[in-house]
Tab-separated table of C-alpha atoms and ligand atoms in Angstrom:
chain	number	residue	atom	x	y	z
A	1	UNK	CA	2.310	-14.089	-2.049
A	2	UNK	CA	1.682	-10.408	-2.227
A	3	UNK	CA	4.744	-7.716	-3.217
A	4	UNK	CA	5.198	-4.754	-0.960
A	5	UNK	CA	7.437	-2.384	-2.314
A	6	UNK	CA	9.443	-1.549	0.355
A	7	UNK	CA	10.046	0.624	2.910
A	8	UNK	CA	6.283	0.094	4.162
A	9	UNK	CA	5.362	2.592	7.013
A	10	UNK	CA	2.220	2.344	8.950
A	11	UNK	CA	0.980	4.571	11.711
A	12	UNK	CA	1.834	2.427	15.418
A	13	UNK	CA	-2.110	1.892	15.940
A	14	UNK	CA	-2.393	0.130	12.641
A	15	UNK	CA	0.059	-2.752	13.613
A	16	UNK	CA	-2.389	-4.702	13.592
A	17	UNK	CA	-4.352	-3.993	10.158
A	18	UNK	CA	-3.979	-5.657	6.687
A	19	UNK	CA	-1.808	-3.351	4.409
A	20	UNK	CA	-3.218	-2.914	0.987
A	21	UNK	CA	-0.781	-0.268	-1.197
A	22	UNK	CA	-2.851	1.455	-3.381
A	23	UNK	CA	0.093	4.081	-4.665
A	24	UNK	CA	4.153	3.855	-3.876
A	25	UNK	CA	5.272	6.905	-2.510
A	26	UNK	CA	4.466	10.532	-1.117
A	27	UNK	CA	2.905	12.723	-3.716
A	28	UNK	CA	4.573	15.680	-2.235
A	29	UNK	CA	7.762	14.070	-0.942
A	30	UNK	CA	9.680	17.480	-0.121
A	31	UNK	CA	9.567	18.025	3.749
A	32	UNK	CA	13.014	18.420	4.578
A	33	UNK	CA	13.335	15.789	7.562
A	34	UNK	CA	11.306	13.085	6.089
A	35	UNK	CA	13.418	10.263	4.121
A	36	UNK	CA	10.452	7.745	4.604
A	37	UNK	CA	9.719	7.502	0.169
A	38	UNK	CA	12.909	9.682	-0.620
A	39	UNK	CA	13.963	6.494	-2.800
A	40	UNK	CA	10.234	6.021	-4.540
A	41	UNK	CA	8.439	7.923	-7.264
A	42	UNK	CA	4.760	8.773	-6.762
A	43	UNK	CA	2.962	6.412	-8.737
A	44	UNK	CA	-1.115	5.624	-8.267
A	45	UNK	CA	-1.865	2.104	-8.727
A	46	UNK	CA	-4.155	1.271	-10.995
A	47	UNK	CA	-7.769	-0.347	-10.073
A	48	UNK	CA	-6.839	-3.679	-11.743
A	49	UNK	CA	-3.463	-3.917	-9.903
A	50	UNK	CA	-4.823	-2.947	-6.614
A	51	UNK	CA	-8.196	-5.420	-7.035
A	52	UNK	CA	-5.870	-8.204	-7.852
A	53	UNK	CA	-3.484	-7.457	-4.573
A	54	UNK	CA	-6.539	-7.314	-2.580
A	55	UNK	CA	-7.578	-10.686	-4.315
A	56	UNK	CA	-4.010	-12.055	-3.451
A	57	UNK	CA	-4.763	-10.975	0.346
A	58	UNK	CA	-7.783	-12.635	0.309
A	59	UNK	CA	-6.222	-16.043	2.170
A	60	UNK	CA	-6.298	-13.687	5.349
A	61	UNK	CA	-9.601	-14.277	7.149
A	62	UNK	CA	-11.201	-11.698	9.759
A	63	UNK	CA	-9.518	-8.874	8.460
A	64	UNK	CA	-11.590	-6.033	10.333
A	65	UNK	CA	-9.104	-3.147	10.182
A	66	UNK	CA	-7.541	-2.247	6.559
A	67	UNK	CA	-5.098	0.585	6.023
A	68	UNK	CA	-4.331	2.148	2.690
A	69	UNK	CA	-0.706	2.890	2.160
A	70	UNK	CA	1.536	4.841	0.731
A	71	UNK	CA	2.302	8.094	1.968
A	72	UNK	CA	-0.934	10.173	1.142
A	73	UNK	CA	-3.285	7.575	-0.500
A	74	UNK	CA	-5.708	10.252	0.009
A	75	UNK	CA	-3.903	11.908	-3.481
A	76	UNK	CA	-6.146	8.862	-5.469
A	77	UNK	CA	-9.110	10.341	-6.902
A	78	UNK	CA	-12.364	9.772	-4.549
A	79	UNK	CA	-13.929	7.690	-7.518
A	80	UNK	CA	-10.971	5.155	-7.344
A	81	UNK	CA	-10.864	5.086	-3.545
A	82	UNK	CA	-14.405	4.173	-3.720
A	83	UNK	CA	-14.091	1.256	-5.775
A	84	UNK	CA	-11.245	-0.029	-3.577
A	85	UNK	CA	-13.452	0.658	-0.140
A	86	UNK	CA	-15.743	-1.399	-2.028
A	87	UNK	CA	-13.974	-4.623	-3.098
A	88	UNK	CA	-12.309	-4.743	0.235
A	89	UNK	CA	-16.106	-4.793	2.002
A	90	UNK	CA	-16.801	-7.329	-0.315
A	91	UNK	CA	-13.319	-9.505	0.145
A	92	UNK	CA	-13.502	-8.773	4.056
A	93	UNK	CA	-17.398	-8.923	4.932
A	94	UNK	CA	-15.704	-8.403	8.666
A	95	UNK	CA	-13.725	-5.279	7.682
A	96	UNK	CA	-14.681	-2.417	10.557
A	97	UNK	CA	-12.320	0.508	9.739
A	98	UNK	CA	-10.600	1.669	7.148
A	99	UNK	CA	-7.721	4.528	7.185
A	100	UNK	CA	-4.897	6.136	5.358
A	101	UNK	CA	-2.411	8.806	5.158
A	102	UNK	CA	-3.131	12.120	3.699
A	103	UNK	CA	-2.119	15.144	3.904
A	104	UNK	CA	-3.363	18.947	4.461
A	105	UNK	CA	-3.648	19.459	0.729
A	106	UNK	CA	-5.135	16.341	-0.303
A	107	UNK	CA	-8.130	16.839	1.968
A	108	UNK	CA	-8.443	20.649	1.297
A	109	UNK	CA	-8.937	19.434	-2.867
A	110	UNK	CA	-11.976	16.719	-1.657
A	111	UNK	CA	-15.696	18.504	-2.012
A	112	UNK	CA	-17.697	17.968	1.391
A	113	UNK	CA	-19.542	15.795	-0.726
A	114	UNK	CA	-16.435	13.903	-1.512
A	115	UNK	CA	-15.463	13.752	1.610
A	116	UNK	CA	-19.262	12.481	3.095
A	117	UNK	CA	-19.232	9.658	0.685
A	118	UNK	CA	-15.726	8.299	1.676
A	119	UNK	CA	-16.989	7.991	5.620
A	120	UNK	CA	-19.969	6.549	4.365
A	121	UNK	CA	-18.473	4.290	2.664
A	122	UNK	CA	-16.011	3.367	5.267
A	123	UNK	CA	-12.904	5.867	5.753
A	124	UNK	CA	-13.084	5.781	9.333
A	125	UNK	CA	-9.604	7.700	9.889
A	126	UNK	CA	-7.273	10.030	8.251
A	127	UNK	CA	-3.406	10.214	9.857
A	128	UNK	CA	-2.346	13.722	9.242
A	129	UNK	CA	1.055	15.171	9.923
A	130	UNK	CA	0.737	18.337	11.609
A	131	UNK	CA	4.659	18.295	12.324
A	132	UNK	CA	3.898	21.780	13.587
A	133	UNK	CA	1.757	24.404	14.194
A	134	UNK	CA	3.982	27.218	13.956
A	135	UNK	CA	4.413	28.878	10.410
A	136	UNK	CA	7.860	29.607	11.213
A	137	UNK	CA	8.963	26.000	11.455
A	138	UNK	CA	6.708	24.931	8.394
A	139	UNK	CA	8.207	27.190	6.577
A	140	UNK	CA	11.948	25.774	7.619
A	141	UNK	CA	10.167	22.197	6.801
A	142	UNK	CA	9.177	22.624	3.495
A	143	UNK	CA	6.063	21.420	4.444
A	144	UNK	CA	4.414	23.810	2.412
A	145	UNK	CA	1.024	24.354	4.376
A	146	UNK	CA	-0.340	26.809	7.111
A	147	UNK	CA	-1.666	26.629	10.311
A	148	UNK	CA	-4.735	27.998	9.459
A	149	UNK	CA	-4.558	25.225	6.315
A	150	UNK	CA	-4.467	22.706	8.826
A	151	UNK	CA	-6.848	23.393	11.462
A	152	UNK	CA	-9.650	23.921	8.358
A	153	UNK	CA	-8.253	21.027	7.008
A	154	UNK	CA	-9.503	18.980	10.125
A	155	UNK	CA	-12.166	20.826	10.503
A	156	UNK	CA	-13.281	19.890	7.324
A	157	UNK	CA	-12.976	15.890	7.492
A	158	UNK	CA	-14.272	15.464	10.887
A	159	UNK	CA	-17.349	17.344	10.255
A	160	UNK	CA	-17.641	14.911	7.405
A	161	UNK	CA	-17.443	12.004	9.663
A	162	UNK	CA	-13.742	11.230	9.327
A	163	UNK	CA	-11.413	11.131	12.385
A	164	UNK	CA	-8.308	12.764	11.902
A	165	UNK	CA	-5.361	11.770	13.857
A	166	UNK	CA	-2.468	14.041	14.247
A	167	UNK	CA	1.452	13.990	14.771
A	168	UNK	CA	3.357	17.005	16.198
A	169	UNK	CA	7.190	15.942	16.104
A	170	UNK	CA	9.119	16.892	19.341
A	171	UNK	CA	12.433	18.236	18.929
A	172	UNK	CA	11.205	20.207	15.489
A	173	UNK	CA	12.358	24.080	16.413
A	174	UNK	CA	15.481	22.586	18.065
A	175	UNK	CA	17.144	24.678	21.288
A	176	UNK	CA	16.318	28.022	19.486
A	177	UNK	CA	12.488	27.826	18.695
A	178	UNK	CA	11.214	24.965	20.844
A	179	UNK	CA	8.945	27.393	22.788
A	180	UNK	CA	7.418	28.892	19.462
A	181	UNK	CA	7.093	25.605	18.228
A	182	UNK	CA	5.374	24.000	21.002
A	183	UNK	CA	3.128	27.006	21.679
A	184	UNK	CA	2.046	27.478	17.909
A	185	UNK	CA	1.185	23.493	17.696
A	186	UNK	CA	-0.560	23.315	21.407
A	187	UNK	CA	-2.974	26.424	19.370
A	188	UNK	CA	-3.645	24.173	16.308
A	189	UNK	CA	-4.706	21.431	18.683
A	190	UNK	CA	-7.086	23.516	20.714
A	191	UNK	CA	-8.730	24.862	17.505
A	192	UNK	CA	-8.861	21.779	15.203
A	193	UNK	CA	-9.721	19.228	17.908
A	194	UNK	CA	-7.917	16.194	16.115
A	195	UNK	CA	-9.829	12.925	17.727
A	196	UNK	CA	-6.423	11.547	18.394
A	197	UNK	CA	-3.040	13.189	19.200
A	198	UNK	CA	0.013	11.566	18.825
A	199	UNK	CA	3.724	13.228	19.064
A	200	UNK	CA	7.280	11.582	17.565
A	201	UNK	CA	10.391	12.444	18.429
A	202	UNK	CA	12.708	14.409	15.273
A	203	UNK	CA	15.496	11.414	14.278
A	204	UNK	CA	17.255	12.481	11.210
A	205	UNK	CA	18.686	10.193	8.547
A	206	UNK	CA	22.172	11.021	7.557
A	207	UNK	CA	20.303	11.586	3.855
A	208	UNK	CA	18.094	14.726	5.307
A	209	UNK	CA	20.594	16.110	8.171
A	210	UNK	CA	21.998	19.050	5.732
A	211	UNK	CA	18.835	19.431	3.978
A	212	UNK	CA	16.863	19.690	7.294
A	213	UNK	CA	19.241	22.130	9.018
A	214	UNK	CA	20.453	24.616	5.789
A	215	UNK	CA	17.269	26.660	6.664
A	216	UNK	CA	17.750	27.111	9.861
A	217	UNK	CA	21.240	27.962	9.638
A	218	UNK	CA	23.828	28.279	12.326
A	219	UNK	CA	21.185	28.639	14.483
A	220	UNK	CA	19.827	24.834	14.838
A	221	UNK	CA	21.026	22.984	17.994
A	222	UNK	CA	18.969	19.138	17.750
A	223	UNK	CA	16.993	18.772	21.845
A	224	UNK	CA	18.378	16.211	24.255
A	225	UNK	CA	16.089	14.208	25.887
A	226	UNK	CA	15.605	16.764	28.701
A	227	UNK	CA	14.460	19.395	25.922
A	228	UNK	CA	12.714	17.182	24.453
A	229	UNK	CA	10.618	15.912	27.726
A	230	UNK	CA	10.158	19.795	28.246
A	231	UNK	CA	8.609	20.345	25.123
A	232	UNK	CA	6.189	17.075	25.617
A	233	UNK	CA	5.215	19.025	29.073
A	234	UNK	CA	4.495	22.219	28.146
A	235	UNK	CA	2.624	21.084	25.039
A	236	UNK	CA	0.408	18.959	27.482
A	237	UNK	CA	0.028	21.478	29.617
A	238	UNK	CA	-1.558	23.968	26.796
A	239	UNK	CA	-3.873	22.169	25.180
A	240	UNK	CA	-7.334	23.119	26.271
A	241	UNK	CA	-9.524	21.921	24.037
A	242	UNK	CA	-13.148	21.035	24.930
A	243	UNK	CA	-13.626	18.266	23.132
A	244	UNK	CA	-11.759	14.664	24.429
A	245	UNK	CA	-8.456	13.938	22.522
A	246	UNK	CA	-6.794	10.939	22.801
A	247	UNK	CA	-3.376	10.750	22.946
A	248	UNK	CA	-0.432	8.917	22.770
A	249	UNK	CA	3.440	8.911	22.014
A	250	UNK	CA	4.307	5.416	21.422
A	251	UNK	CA	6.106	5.710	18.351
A	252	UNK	CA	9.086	3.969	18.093
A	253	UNK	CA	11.642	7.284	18.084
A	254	UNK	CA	10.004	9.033	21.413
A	255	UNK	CA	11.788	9.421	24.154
A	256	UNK	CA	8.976	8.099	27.053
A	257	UNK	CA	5.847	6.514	26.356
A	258	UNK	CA	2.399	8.290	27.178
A	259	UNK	CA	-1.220	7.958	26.776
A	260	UNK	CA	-4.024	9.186	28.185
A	261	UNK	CA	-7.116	11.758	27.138
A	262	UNK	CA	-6.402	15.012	27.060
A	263	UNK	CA	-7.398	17.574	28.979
A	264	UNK	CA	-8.764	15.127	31.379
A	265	UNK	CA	-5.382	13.227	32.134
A	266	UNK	CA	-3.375	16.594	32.422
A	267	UNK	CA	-2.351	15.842	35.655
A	268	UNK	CA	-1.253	12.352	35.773
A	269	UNK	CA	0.666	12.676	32.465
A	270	UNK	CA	2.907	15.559	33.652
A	271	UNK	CA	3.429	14.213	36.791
A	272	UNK	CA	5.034	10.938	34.806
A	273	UNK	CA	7.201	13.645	32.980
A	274	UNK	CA	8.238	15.268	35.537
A	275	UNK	CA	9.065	11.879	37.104
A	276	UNK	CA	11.426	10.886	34.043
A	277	UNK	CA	12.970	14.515	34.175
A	278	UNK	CA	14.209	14.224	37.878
A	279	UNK	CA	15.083	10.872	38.028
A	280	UNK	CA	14.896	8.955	34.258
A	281	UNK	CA	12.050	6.735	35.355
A	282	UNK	CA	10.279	5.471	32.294
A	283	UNK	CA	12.885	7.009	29.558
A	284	UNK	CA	13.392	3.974	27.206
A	285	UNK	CA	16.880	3.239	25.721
A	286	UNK	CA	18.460	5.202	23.445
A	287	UNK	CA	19.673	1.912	21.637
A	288	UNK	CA	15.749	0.628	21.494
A	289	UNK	CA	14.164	3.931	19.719
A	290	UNK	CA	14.373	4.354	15.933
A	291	UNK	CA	12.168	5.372	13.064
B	1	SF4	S1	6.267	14.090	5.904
B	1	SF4	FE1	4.499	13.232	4.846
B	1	SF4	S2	3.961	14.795	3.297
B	1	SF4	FE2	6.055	15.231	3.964
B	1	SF4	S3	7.374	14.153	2.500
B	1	SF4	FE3	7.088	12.749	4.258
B	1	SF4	S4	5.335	11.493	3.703
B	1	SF4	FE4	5.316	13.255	2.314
């Protein structure tokens, strides 16, 4: 039976997907109001210990979606993620798609060549946190990365042939700097053009609460629900990108489930916001959302 070391996070759209964890950890591990690998040290697996978990997962037949886990497997050189793309085709002759977390630096470091050969080779999609796209909050975060970083970041890896899909967390600026944050990340959208969109609502362990708000000072108040729907509206409202974008916010922490392509379903998606602002239809339990 295989060993995960635990906590094991996968994006909501992966539910369904083998997990195969080819390093424990985050290699950058220092955004303030993340706790997700706070207790691991980045470690890279080597080949032999990741073929011989993939040979342990073998039992499972019709795998056809794999994700790579930890927190930025896209931090393993491209020569190693090869070879793993490569034994899981050959363990899984039904595998369809395979994706991982990375992050803004991770893909900035791959050569377009680098890049080419990991969609050709099956890297279908990489899940990027954007948090935000205001400079101002990223710089609060600790996140360590630019707007402009980001959008060429995309940029980069989908004109490569990998889908990039993107998390903005709700709630980020607080009371004081929603409107900067929500206008700054709406921009990034329109000119990066992530294939999918997703947002999460901020929840902070009692581990990153005086981390997360030391930077901000006296001046962070956390959103209510009502902010936080606000925030959700007016970011739907902004993005104008010409391209389709699918998006969701189904994670487990948001405050009302939506999906829907964006522009295109503009309408129908504030209307169901404005809808759960007047009268709470929709808004799921505050006992029922988590991380
Ligand atoms: S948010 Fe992502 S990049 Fe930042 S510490 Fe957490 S896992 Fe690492």
């Amino acid at each position: 039976m295989i060993h995960y070391d635990e906590p094991l996070f996968r994006p909501p759209s992966e539910a369904e997907s083998l997990i195969v964890q080819a390093t424990i950890g985050c290699s950058y591990n220092k955004c303030t109001f993340c706790s997700m690998y706070k207790t691991k040290r980045y470690t890279a697996k080597s080949y032999e210990i990741i073929a011989g978990e993939i040979d342990e997962l073998s039992s499972f037949t019709d795998v056809r979606r794999v994700v790579i886990a930890d927190g930025d497997a896209l931090a393993l050189d491209t020569t190693l993620l090869l070879k793993i793309f490569a034994k899981l085709k050959e363990t899984f002759p039904n595998l369809r798609r395979i994706s991982l977390y990375g992050n803004t630096g991770n893909i900035l470091k791959k050569t377009d060549s680098e890049l080419k050969q990991l969609s050709e080779e099956g890297l279908s999609i990489i899940y990027l946190g954007f948090e935000s796209g205001s400079d101002f909050i990223l710089g609060k975060i600790n996140k360590d990365v630019s707007k402009k970083d980001q959008a060429q970041a995309v940029n980069k890896a989908q004109s490569c042939g990998i889908d990039i899909s993107a998390t903005i967390i709700t709630g980020l600026g607080g009371e004081g700097y929603w409107k900067e944050h929500i206008e700054q990340s709406a921009d990034l959208v329109n000119i990066s053009s992530p294939k999918y969109l997703s947002t999460l609502s901020l929840m902070l362990q009692p581990d990153c609460h005086v981390r997360f708000t030391a930077p901000f000072k006296s001046l962070f108040t956390p959103q209510d629900d009502m902010g936080i729907l606000k925030e959700e509206k007016l970011l739907i409202n902004l993005i104008k990108s010409p391209d389709r974008i699918i998006f969701r916010s189904n994670h487990a922490s948001n405050v009302l489930p939506l999906s829907g392509i964006l522009p295109r379903d503009k309408e129908k998606l504030i209307n169901q916001i404005e809808l759960a602002m007047e009268n709470g239809t929709g808004i799921r339990p505050l006992g029922i959302r988590g991380l």
